[in-house]
Coordinates of C-alpha atoms in Angstrom, one line a residue:
M22 CA -17.5 -14.6 124.3
F23 CA -14.5 -14.7 126.6
Q24 CA -12.7 -18.0 126.9
P25 CA -9.9 -18.4 129.6
I26 CA -6.5 -19.7 128.5
Q27 CA -6.6 -23.5 128.5
Y28 CA -3.3 -25.4 128.9
T29 CA -3.6 -29.0 127.6
F30 CA -0.4 -30.3 129.1
R31 CA -0.5 -32.1 132.4
A32 CA 2.6 -33.6 134.0
M33 CA 2.2 -36.3 136.5
L34 CA 4.2 -37.2 139.6
Q35 CA 4.6 -40.9 139.2
H36 CA 6.9 -41.9 142.0
L37 CA 8.4 -40.4 145.2
S38 CA 11.3 -42.0 147.0
I39 CA 12.3 -40.6 150.4
R40 CA 15.4 -41.7 152.4
N41 CA 16.4 -40.5 155.9
Y42 CA 14.2 -37.4 155.9
A43 CA 13.0 -36.2 159.3
T44 CA 11.0 -39.2 160.7
V45 CA 11.1 -41.1 157.3
Q46 CA 13.8 -43.8 157.2
G47 CA 12.8 -45.3 153.8
L48 CA 9.6 -44.6 151.9
D49 CA 8.5 -45.3 148.3
V50 CA 5.1 -44.4 146.9
D51 CA 3.5 -44.4 143.4
F52 CA 1.0 -41.8 142.4
R53 CA -1.5 -41.7 139.6
P54 CA -3.7 -39.1 137.8
G55 CA -6.7 -37.6 139.5
M56 CA -7.2 -36.6 143.1
S57 CA -5.3 -38.4 145.8
A58 CA -5.9 -37.7 149.5
L59 CA -3.2 -38.1 152.1
T60 CA -4.7 -38.7 155.6
G61 CA -3.6 -39.9 159.0
E62 CA -3.4 -38.9 162.6
T63 CA -2.1 -35.5 163.6
G64 CA 1.7 -35.7 163.7
A65 CA 2.0 -38.8 161.6
G66 CA 4.0 -37.0 159.0
K67 CA 1.6 -36.0 156.2
S68 CA 3.2 -32.6 155.7
I69 CA 6.6 -34.2 156.0
I70 CA 5.9 -36.0 152.7
V71 CA 4.9 -32.7 151.1
G72 CA 8.0 -31.1 152.5
A73 CA 10.2 -33.8 151.0
L74 CA 8.6 -33.2 147.6
G75 CA 9.3 -29.5 148.0
L76 CA 12.9 -30.3 148.9
A77 CA 13.3 -32.4 145.7
L78 CA 12.1 -29.4 143.7
G79 CA 14.5 -26.9 145.2
D80 CA 13.2 -25.7 148.5
R81 CA 15.8 -24.5 151.0
A82 CA 17.2 -27.1 153.3
D83 CA 19.8 -27.5 156.1
K84 CA 21.2 -30.4 158.0
T85 CA 18.2 -30.5 160.4
V86 CA 16.2 -32.4 157.7
V87 CA 18.6 -35.3 157.9
R88 CA 17.2 -38.2 160.0
T89 CA 19.1 -38.6 163.3
G90 CA 22.1 -40.9 162.8
A91 CA 22.0 -40.8 159.0
K92 CA 24.8 -39.5 156.8
R93 CA 22.4 -37.8 154.3
T94 CA 18.9 -37.2 153.1
E95 CA 18.0 -38.2 149.6
I96 CA 14.7 -37.5 147.8
T97 CA 13.9 -38.7 144.3
A98 CA 10.8 -37.7 142.3
E99 CA 9.9 -39.2 138.9
F100 CA 7.5 -37.3 136.6
D101 CA 5.8 -38.1 133.3
V102 CA 6.4 -35.1 131.1
S103 CA 4.9 -36.5 127.9
K104 CA 2.2 -33.7 127.8
N105 CA 4.2 -31.0 129.6
D106 CA 5.5 -28.9 126.7
A107 CA 7.1 -26.3 128.9
A108 CA 9.1 -28.8 131.0
D109 CA 10.1 -30.8 127.9
A110 CA 11.3 -27.6 126.2
W111 CA 13.2 -26.6 129.3
L112 CA 14.9 -30.0 129.5
E113 CA 15.9 -29.8 125.8
D114 CA 17.1 -26.2 126.1
N115 CA 19.4 -27.2 129.0
Q116 CA 20.4 -30.5 127.4
L117 CA 19.0 -32.5 130.4
Q118 CA 16.7 -35.0 128.7
G119 CA 16.7 -38.4 130.3
D120 CA 17.4 -41.8 128.7
A121 CA 13.8 -42.8 129.2
A122 CA 11.3 -41.1 126.8
N123 CA 8.8 -38.8 128.5
S124 CA 10.3 -39.3 131.9
C125 CA 12.0 -36.8 134.2
L126 CA 13.9 -37.7 137.3
V127 CA 14.8 -35.1 139.9
R128 CA 17.0 -35.9 142.9
R129 CA 18.2 -33.9 145.9
A130 CA 20.7 -35.0 148.5
V131 CA 21.5 -33.1 151.7
G132 CA 24.4 -34.2 153.9
A133 CA 24.6 -34.2 157.6
D134 CA 26.9 -31.2 157.3
G135 CA 24.2 -29.3 155.5
R136 CA 25.7 -29.5 152.0
S137 CA 23.2 -30.0 149.2
R138 CA 23.5 -31.5 145.8
A139 CA 20.8 -31.5 143.0
F140 CA 20.4 -33.7 140.0
I141 CA 18.1 -33.7 137.0
N142 CA 18.1 -37.0 135.0
D143 CA 21.3 -38.0 136.9
S144 CA 23.1 -34.8 135.7
P145 CA 24.3 -32.4 138.5
V146 CA 22.6 -29.0 138.3
T147 CA 22.5 -25.8 140.2
M148 CA 19.8 -25.1 142.8
A149 CA 18.5 -22.3 140.5
S150 CA 18.1 -24.8 137.7
L151 CA 16.2 -27.3 139.9
Q152 CA 13.9 -24.5 141.1
Q153 CA 13.2 -23.4 137.5
L154 CA 12.2 -26.9 136.5
G155 CA 10.3 -27.5 139.7
A156 CA 8.1 -24.5 139.0
L157 CA 7.0 -26.1 135.7
L158 CA 6.2 -29.4 137.4
V159 CA 4.5 -28.9 140.7
D160 CA 2.7 -26.1 142.6
I161 CA 2.5 -26.6 146.4
V162 CA -0.4 -24.7 148.0
S163 CA -0.1 -24.5 151.8
Q164 CA -1.9 -22.6 154.6
Q165 CA 0.9 -20.0 154.6
E166 CA 0.2 -19.3 150.9
H167 CA -3.0 -17.6 151.9
Q168 CA -0.8 -14.7 152.9
S169 CA 0.9 -14.5 149.5
L170 CA -2.6 -14.0 148.0
L171 CA -2.7 -10.6 149.7
Q172 CA 0.2 -9.5 147.5
R173 CA -0.7 -7.7 144.3
A174 CA 2.1 -9.4 142.4
T175 CA 0.5 -12.8 143.2
Q176 CA -2.9 -11.5 142.2
L177 CA -1.5 -10.3 138.9
S178 CA 0.1 -13.6 138.2
L179 CA -3.1 -15.5 138.8
L180 CA -5.0 -13.1 136.5
D181 CA -2.3 -13.5 133.8
D182 CA -2.4 -17.3 134.1
Y183 CA -6.2 -17.2 133.6
C184 CA -6.5 -14.9 130.6
V185 CA -3.2 -13.6 129.1
E186 CA -1.3 -15.4 126.3
H187 CA 2.0 -16.7 127.7
T188 CA 3.9 -15.7 124.6
L189 CA 2.7 -12.0 125.0
L190 CA 3.9 -12.0 128.7
E191 CA 7.3 -13.5 127.6
E192 CA 7.7 -10.8 124.9
L193 CA 6.8 -8.1 127.4
R194 CA 9.4 -9.2 129.8
S195 CA 12.0 -9.5 127.0
L196 CA 11.2 -6.0 125.7
H197 CA 11.4 -4.4 129.1
G198 CA 14.8 -6.1 129.8
R199 CA 16.2 -4.9 126.5
W200 CA 14.8 -1.5 127.1
Q201 CA 16.5 -1.3 130.5
T202 CA 19.8 -2.4 129.1
N203 CA 19.5 0.2 126.4
Q204 CA 18.8 2.9 128.9
R205 CA 21.8 1.9 131.0
D206 CA 24.0 2.1 127.9
I207 CA 22.7 5.6 127.1
A208 CA 23.2 6.8 130.7
R209 CA 26.8 5.4 130.7
L210 CA 27.7 7.2 127.5
R211 CA 26.1 10.5 128.6
S212 CA 27.8 10.4 132.0
D213 CA 31.3 10.1 130.7
D214 CA 33.5 13.3 130.8
D215 CA 34.3 13.2 127.1
E216 CA 36.0 16.6 126.8
G217 CA 38.4 16.1 129.6
R218 CA 39.1 12.5 128.5
V219 CA 39.8 13.6 124.9
Q220 CA 42.3 16.2 126.2
L221 CA 44.1 13.7 128.3
L222 CA 44.2 11.0 125.6
T223 CA 45.5 13.5 123.0
Y224 CA 48.3 14.6 125.3
Q225 CA 49.3 11.0 126.1
L226 CA 49.2 9.9 122.5
D227 CA 51.4 12.9 121.4
E228 CA 54.1 11.7 123.8
L229 CA 53.8 8.1 122.8
R230 CA 53.8 8.8 119.1
E231 CA 56.9 11.0 119.5
L232 CA 58.6 8.1 121.4
A233 CA 57.4 5.7 118.7
A234 CA 58.0 2.5 120.7
E235 CA 57.9 -0.7 118.6
D236 CA 56.8 -4.2 119.5
G237 CA 59.9 -6.2 120.6
E238 CA 62.1 -3.1 120.6
T239 CA 62.9 -3.2 124.4
G240 CA 64.1 -6.8 124.3
T241 CA 66.3 -6.2 121.3
L242 CA 67.9 -3.1 122.8
E243 CA 68.5 -4.7 126.1
Q244 CA 70.3 -7.6 124.4
E245 CA 72.5 -5.1 122.4
H246 CA 73.2 -3.1 125.5
R247 CA 74.5 -6.2 127.3
R248 CA 76.7 -7.0 124.3
L249 CA 78.1 -3.5 124.0
S250 CA 78.6 -2.8 127.6
G251 CA 80.4 -6.1 128.1
A252 CA 82.6 -5.9 124.9
E253 CA 85.9 -5.1 126.7
Q254 CA 85.4 -7.8 129.3
A255 CA 84.5 -10.3 126.6
L256 CA 87.6 -9.4 124.5
A257 CA 89.9 -9.8 127.5
A258 CA 88.3 -13.1 128.3
L259 CA 88.8 -14.3 124.8
A260 CA 92.4 -13.2 124.7
G261 CA 93.2 -14.9 128.0
A262 CA 91.6 -18.1 126.9
V263 CA 93.6 -18.1 123.6
Q264 CA 96.8 -17.4 125.6
D265 CA 96.1 -20.3 128.0
I266 CA 95.4 -22.9 125.3
A267 CA 97.7 -21.9 122.4
D268 CA 99.6 -18.5 122.3
H269 CA 101.5 -18.1 125.7
E270 CA 105.2 -18.1 125.0
Q271 CA 106.2 -20.0 128.2
F272 CA 103.2 -22.2 128.9
N273 CA 100.1 -23.2 127.0
A274 CA 98.0 -26.3 126.7
L275 CA 98.8 -26.9 123.1
G276 CA 102.6 -26.6 123.7
S277 CA 102.4 -29.0 126.7
L278 CA 100.5 -31.6 124.6
R279 CA 103.1 -31.4 121.9
R280 CA 106.0 -31.8 124.3
A281 CA 104.3 -34.8 125.8
L282 CA 104.0 -36.4 122.3
Q283 CA 107.8 -35.8 121.8
L284 CA 108.6 -37.6 125.1
L285 CA 106.4 -40.6 124.1
G286 CA 107.6 -40.8 120.5
D287 CA 110.3 -43.3 121.2
L288 CA 108.0 -45.5 123.3
Q289 CA 105.0 -46.0 121.0
G290 CA 106.3 -49.2 119.5
D291 CA 106.7 -50.8 123.0
S292 CA 103.1 -50.6 124.1
N293 CA 99.6 -50.6 122.6
R294 CA 98.4 -48.4 125.4
I295 CA 101.0 -45.8 124.8
A296 CA 100.1 -45.8 121.1
N297 CA 96.4 -45.3 121.9
A298 CA 97.3 -42.5 124.3
M299 CA 99.4 -40.8 121.7
E300 CA 96.5 -40.9 119.2
L301 CA 94.2 -39.2 121.8
L302 CA 96.9 -36.5 122.5
E303 CA 97.3 -35.9 118.8
S304 CA 93.5 -35.5 118.5
A305 CA 93.4 -33.2 121.4
C306 CA 96.1 -31.0 119.8
I307 CA 94.0 -30.7 116.7
Q308 CA 90.8 -29.8 118.7
I309 CA 92.7 -27.2 120.8
D310 CA 94.1 -25.7 117.7
E311 CA 90.6 -25.4 116.1
A312 CA 89.2 -24.0 119.4
A313 CA 91.9 -21.3 119.5
A314 CA 91.1 -20.3 115.9
D315 CA 87.3 -20.0 116.7
L316 CA 88.1 -17.9 119.8
R317 CA 90.3 -15.6 117.7
A318 CA 87.5 -15.2 115.2
A319 CA 84.9 -14.5 117.9
T320 CA 86.6 -11.3 118.9
D321 CA 85.0 -9.7 115.8
E322 CA 81.6 -10.2 117.4
F323 CA 82.4 -7.9 120.3
P324 CA 83.1 -4.6 118.8
I325 CA 83.9 -1.7 121.1
D326 CA 81.5 1.1 120.1
P327 CA 81.1 3.7 122.8
E328 CA 78.9 6.0 120.6
R329 CA 76.4 3.2 119.9
L330 CA 76.4 2.2 123.5
S331 CA 75.4 5.7 124.5
Q332 CA 72.6 5.8 121.9
V333 CA 71.2 2.4 123.2
D334 CA 71.5 3.6 126.8
D335 CA 69.6 6.8 126.0
R336 CA 66.8 5.0 124.1
L337 CA 66.3 2.5 126.9
G338 CA 66.2 5.3 129.5
R339 CA 63.4 7.0 127.5
L340 CA 61.4 3.8 127.2
H341 CA 61.7 3.0 130.9
D342 CA 60.8 6.6 131.9
M343 CA 57.6 6.5 129.7
A344 CA 56.7 3.1 131.0
R345 CA 56.9 4.3 134.6
K346 CA 54.8 7.3 133.8
H347 CA 52.0 5.1 132.4
K348 CA 52.5 2.3 135.0
V349 CA 53.2 -0.3 132.3
K350 CA 56.2 -2.4 131.3
P351 CA 58.5 -0.9 128.6
A352 CA 57.6 -3.8 126.3
E353 CA 53.9 -2.8 126.6
L354 CA 54.3 0.8 125.3
A355 CA 53.5 -0.1 121.7
Q356 CA 50.2 -1.8 122.8
L357 CA 49.4 1.1 125.1
T358 CA 49.7 3.4 122.1
R359 CA 47.2 1.4 120.1
S360 CA 44.8 1.1 123.0
L361 CA 44.7 4.8 123.6
Q362 CA 44.1 5.4 119.9
E363 CA 41.2 3.0 120.0
Q364 CA 39.8 4.8 123.1
L365 CA 40.0 8.2 121.4
Q366 CA 38.3 6.8 118.3
A367 CA 35.6 5.3 120.4
I368 CA 34.9 8.7 122.0
H369 CA 34.8 10.4 118.6
G370 CA 32.3 7.7 117.6
R371 CA 30.2 8.0 120.8
E372 CA 27.8 10.5 119.3
E373 CA 27.0 8.1 116.5
E374 CA 26.5 5.4 119.1
L375 CA 24.2 7.6 121.2
Q376 CA 22.2 8.3 118.1
R377 CA 21.9 4.6 117.3
L378 CA 20.9 3.8 121.0
G379 CA 18.3 6.6 120.9
D380 CA 16.7 5.2 117.8
E381 CA 16.7 1.7 119.3
D382 CA 15.2 3.2 122.5
L383 CA 12.3 4.7 120.6
K384 CA 11.6 1.4 118.8
L385 CA 11.7 -0.6 122.1
R386 CA 9.4 1.9 123.8
E387 CA 6.9 1.8 120.9
R388 CA 6.9 -2.0 120.8
Y389 CA 6.7 -2.3 124.6
A390 CA 3.7 0.0 124.7
E391 CA 2.0 -2.0 121.9
V392 CA 2.5 -5.4 123.6
A393 CA 1.7 -4.0 127.1
G394 CA -1.5 -2.6 125.6
Q395 CA -2.4 -6.1 124.3
V396 CA -1.7 -7.6 127.7
G397 CA -3.8 -5.0 129.4
K398 CA -6.7 -5.6 127.0
Q399 CA -6.6 -9.3 127.7
R400 CA -6.4 -8.7 131.4
R401 CA -9.5 -6.4 131.4
K402 CA -11.4 -8.8 129.2
G403 CA -10.7 -11.7 131.5
A404 CA -11.1 -9.9 134.9
G405 CA -14.9 -10.0 134.8
P406 CA -15.3 -13.7 134.0
L407 CA -12.6 -14.5 136.6
S408 CA -14.4 -12.5 139.2
R409 CA -17.7 -14.2 138.5
E410 CA -16.1 -17.7 138.5
I411 CA -14.5 -16.9 141.9
E412 CA -17.8 -15.6 143.3
K413 CA -19.5 -18.9 142.3
R414 CA -16.8 -20.9 144.0
I415 CA -16.9 -18.7 147.1
A416 CA -20.7 -19.1 147.3
S417 CA -20.4 -22.9 147.2
L418 CA -18.1 -22.6 150.2
G419 CA -20.7 -21.0 152.4
M420 CA -20.2 -17.4 151.5
G421 CA -23.2 -16.8 149.4
D422 CA -23.2 -13.0 150.0
A423 CA -19.6 -12.5 149.0
G424 CA -18.8 -10.3 146.0
M425 CA -15.5 -10.2 144.0
E426 CA -14.1 -7.6 141.6
I427 CA -10.6 -6.9 140.2
R428 CA -9.6 -3.3 140.1
F429 CA -7.0 -1.9 137.7
E430 CA -4.6 1.0 138.5
P431 CA -2.4 2.5 135.8
L432 CA 1.2 2.9 136.7
A433 CA 3.1 6.1 136.6
S434 CA 5.6 6.4 133.7
D435 CA 8.6 5.9 136.0
A436 CA 7.0 2.8 137.6
V437 CA 6.4 0.9 134.4
N438 CA 8.0 -2.6 134.7
A439 CA 8.3 -6.0 133.1
R440 CA 4.7 -6.9 133.8
G441 CA 3.0 -4.0 132.0
L442 CA 1.4 -0.7 132.3
E443 CA -1.0 -1.4 135.2
R444 CA -1.3 -3.2 138.5
V445 CA -4.3 -5.0 139.8
E446 CA -5.9 -5.7 143.2
F447 CA -8.5 -8.3 144.1
L448 CA -11.3 -6.7 146.1
V449 CA -13.9 -8.6 148.0
S450 CA -17.1 -7.8 150.0
T451 CA -18.4 -10.5 152.4
N452 CA -21.7 -8.9 153.4
P453 CA -24.6 -7.4 151.4
G454 CA -24.2 -3.7 150.8
Q455 CA -20.6 -3.7 151.8
E456 CA -18.1 -1.8 149.6
P457 CA -15.5 -4.1 148.1
G458 CA -12.1 -3.7 149.7
P459 CA -8.7 -5.3 149.8
L460 CA -8.6 -8.9 151.0
S461 CA -6.3 -8.0 153.9
K462 CA -8.9 -5.5 155.3
I463 CA -12.2 -7.2 154.5
A464 CA -11.7 -11.0 155.0
S465 CA -11.3 -12.7 158.3
G466 CA -8.8 -15.6 158.6
G467 CA -11.4 -18.3 157.9
E468 CA -12.9 -16.3 155.1
L469 CA -9.5 -15.7 153.6
S470 CA -8.8 -19.5 153.6
R471 CA -12.0 -20.1 151.7
I472 CA -11.5 -17.3 149.2
S473 CA -7.9 -18.4 148.6
L474 CA -9.1 -21.9 147.9
A475 CA -11.8 -20.7 145.6
I476 CA -9.3 -18.6 143.7
R477 CA -6.9 -21.5 143.5
V478 CA -9.5 -23.9 142.2
V479 CA -10.6 -21.5 139.4
T480 CA -7.1 -20.4 138.3
A481 CA -5.7 -24.0 138.6
Q482 CA -7.8 -24.9 135.6
T483 CA -5.8 -22.5 133.5
S484 CA -2.5 -22.6 135.4
Q485 CA 0.6 -23.6 133.6
T486 CA 1.7 -25.7 136.7
P487 CA 0.4 -29.2 136.0
C488 CA 0.5 -30.9 139.4
L489 CA -1.2 -29.3 142.4
V490 CA -0.5 -30.2 146.0
F491 CA -2.8 -28.8 148.6
D492 CA -1.3 -29.0 152.1
E493 CA -4.1 -28.7 154.7
V494 CA -5.8 -25.8 153.0
D495 CA -9.1 -26.9 154.5
V496 CA -8.1 -26.3 158.1
G497 CA -10.8 -24.5 160.0
I498 CA -13.8 -25.6 157.9
G499 CA -16.1 -28.5 158.2
G500 CA -19.5 -29.9 157.4
G501 CA -21.1 -28.9 154.2
V502 CA -18.3 -26.4 153.4
A503 CA -15.8 -29.2 153.7
A504 CA -17.9 -31.3 151.3
Q505 CA -17.9 -28.5 148.8
V506 CA -14.1 -28.2 149.1
G507 CA -13.9 -31.9 148.4
A508 CA -16.2 -31.5 145.4
L509 CA -14.1 -28.7 144.0
L510 CA -10.8 -30.6 144.4
Q511 CA -12.4 -33.7 142.8
T512 CA -13.5 -31.6 139.8
L513 CA -9.9 -30.4 139.4
G514 CA -8.7 -34.0 139.7
D515 CA -10.9 -35.0 136.7
S516 CA -8.4 -33.1 134.4
A517 CA -5.2 -32.8 136.5
Q518 CA -3.2 -34.5 139.2
I519 CA -4.2 -33.3 142.7
L520 CA -2.5 -34.3 145.9
C521 CA -4.4 -33.2 149.0
V522 CA -3.2 -33.4 152.6
T523 CA -6.4 -33.3 154.7
H524 CA -8.0 -33.9 158.1
Q525 CA -11.5 -33.6 156.6
P526 CA -13.4 -36.9 155.8
Q527 CA -15.7 -35.0 153.5
V528 CA -12.7 -34.0 151.4
A529 CA -10.9 -37.4 151.6
S530 CA -14.1 -39.3 150.6
R531 CA -14.1 -37.3 147.3
A532 CA -10.6 -38.4 146.3
H533 CA -10.1 -40.9 143.5
R534 CA -7.7 -42.7 145.8
Q535 CA -6.5 -42.4 149.4
Y536 CA -3.2 -42.9 151.1
S537 CA -2.8 -43.4 154.9
V538 CA 0.3 -41.9 156.5
D539 CA 1.2 -43.5 159.8
K540 CA 4.0 -43.1 162.4
S541 CA 5.3 -45.9 164.6
S542 CA 8.1 -46.0 167.2
D543 CA 10.4 -48.7 168.6
G544 CA 11.2 -46.6 171.6
A545 CA 14.5 -45.3 170.1
S546 CA 13.2 -43.6 167.0
A547 CA 10.0 -42.8 165.1
Q548 CA 9.3 -44.0 161.6
T549 CA 6.8 -42.5 159.1
S550 CA 5.2 -44.8 156.5
I551 CA 2.6 -44.5 153.7
S552 CA 0.3 -47.0 152.1
E553 CA -2.5 -46.8 149.5
L554 CA -5.8 -47.9 150.9
D555 CA -8.3 -50.3 149.3
E556 CA -12.0 -49.7 149.7
D557 CA -12.3 -51.5 153.0
A558 CA -9.3 -49.7 154.5
R559 CA -10.7 -46.4 153.2
V560 CA -14.0 -47.1 155.1
L561 CA -12.0 -47.7 158.3
E562 CA -9.9 -44.6 157.8
L563 CA -12.9 -42.4 157.1
A564 CA -14.6 -43.7 160.2
R565 CA -11.6 -42.8 162.2
M566 CA -11.6 -39.3 160.7
L567 CA -15.3 -39.0 161.6
A568 CA -15.3 -40.3 165.1
G569 CA -11.7 -40.9 166.3
A570 CA -10.0 -44.1 167.2
E571 CA -13.0 -45.5 169.1
F572 CA -15.4 -45.3 166.1
S573 CA -18.8 -47.1 166.1
D574 CA -20.8 -49.1 163.7
A575 CA -22.7 -45.9 162.9
S576 CA -19.4 -44.2 162.0
L577 CA -18.6 -47.1 159.7
A578 CA -22.0 -46.9 158.1
H579 CA -21.6 -43.1 157.6
A580 CA -18.1 -43.7 156.1
R581 CA -19.5 -46.2 153.6
Q582 CA -22.3 -43.8 152.7
M583 CA -19.8 -41.0 152.1
L584 CA -17.6 -43.2 150.0
A585 CA -20.4 -44.7 148.1
G586 CA -21.7 -41.3 147.1
D587 CA -18.5 -40.8 145.1
Q588 CA -18.0 -44.2 143.7
D589 CA -19.6 -43.5 140.3
S590 CA -17.1 -40.8 139.5
C591 CA -14.0 -42.6 140.9

């Protein structure tokens, strides 16, 4: 017997803090497990609270969300992830675990300039990361989402959540990704003009090997060239310096110092200062004499060698010419030679690489087909039970003659994707004898809303997203149908956390708890607030929802009756 996939983990939104968002100046609210209804007058701001939660989880935002006069909007949501294996694993993989065990804090700040920042457990993260985690924590179902149900991709996701093992879907996506990468590598290798490339590389390498440039050769030759080309100038400079300090017949520094010492010789006994000066002059004579000797010896370091200079000049010219040809620096020629050799070797080894990639491609195709077959088998096995469950729920919502089936269509070989070998389409008939057709063609707006809700209720019991938020999905229905909607949501709330924004008293009365959203004004600005209602306050709120602001004793009695009918299960 078929059993739908059951996910035991259930995260819970514990606390929501909103600062300077739209009409909310400051708001803090605690939530608990089960079904919670958010009610209030039209325009009070119920959907604003849902929007703030969506913003905290990565929805797009701009500066218009910032309350007038404020510098920034800040939304913080705290979740209990003690039973959410997927979220806990994601936090661990991304090293974003919080200090408090089993708690996850997400925060979003949007400035008046539109700039946005996101945080998970007080660590800054990208918006993509925030959205990834948000998808594991909360699923917000709005009126607009009815349109997404018309898309086959959405329908396939709902079916997969209901009956396909998550690990199989992950492996299928991984295999397809690896297969596509392998295919691109094969195409790249096959598209290269190997023959022309080999000819060019061989020609270039022959030239470079003949030149035989070495690492560091250019720098060494340039230094030698400077020394050889400047040898005559250097020798002349050395000779002139030696003449000036020691060897000139008529005047040189050493001779001048010695003459000065002779003149002072007879005076050294008359003054200590003269004696000190003579010691310094004698020391200077010694140093100049040594300097002259070093300069004479240095002339050996500047040999005049025209033949060697010509050789160096020619070698440098060849290196520079080759470097210009290949658009590199002369010092990079040796590395260029090695690089071209590696490229040539890679081309010669390309056939081996193509063979390896071809073998890998075959293995990936075979494994993909095997896993996709298992996924398709589970889909077909679960499609019937899912259709029957949805039919039951649709019938309870006042569409007893409606029928539901899921049709499979195999994909062409060139259309196979990361989701398998087939696509599905939800077909519905709303009248007896009517041929089932696509939702977009068969169902009216009101019928689509009820069908969408029925599908959501059925698939939510197997969905991997643990907290469900229904934002006015019951618009356009009333009476007994609204009561059935409330009963369905209450059933979900027995095993999960449900937040429901509603105008229907039949729905609100089924909630395990109820919150009133109110808007006040001081004449200058509006302020949205929220409060949890006790039993007496719930009666008053339900009476208002039934009869309006001027409700009667009969409305109060009706409200008590509606609420009492649900007390045993609260």
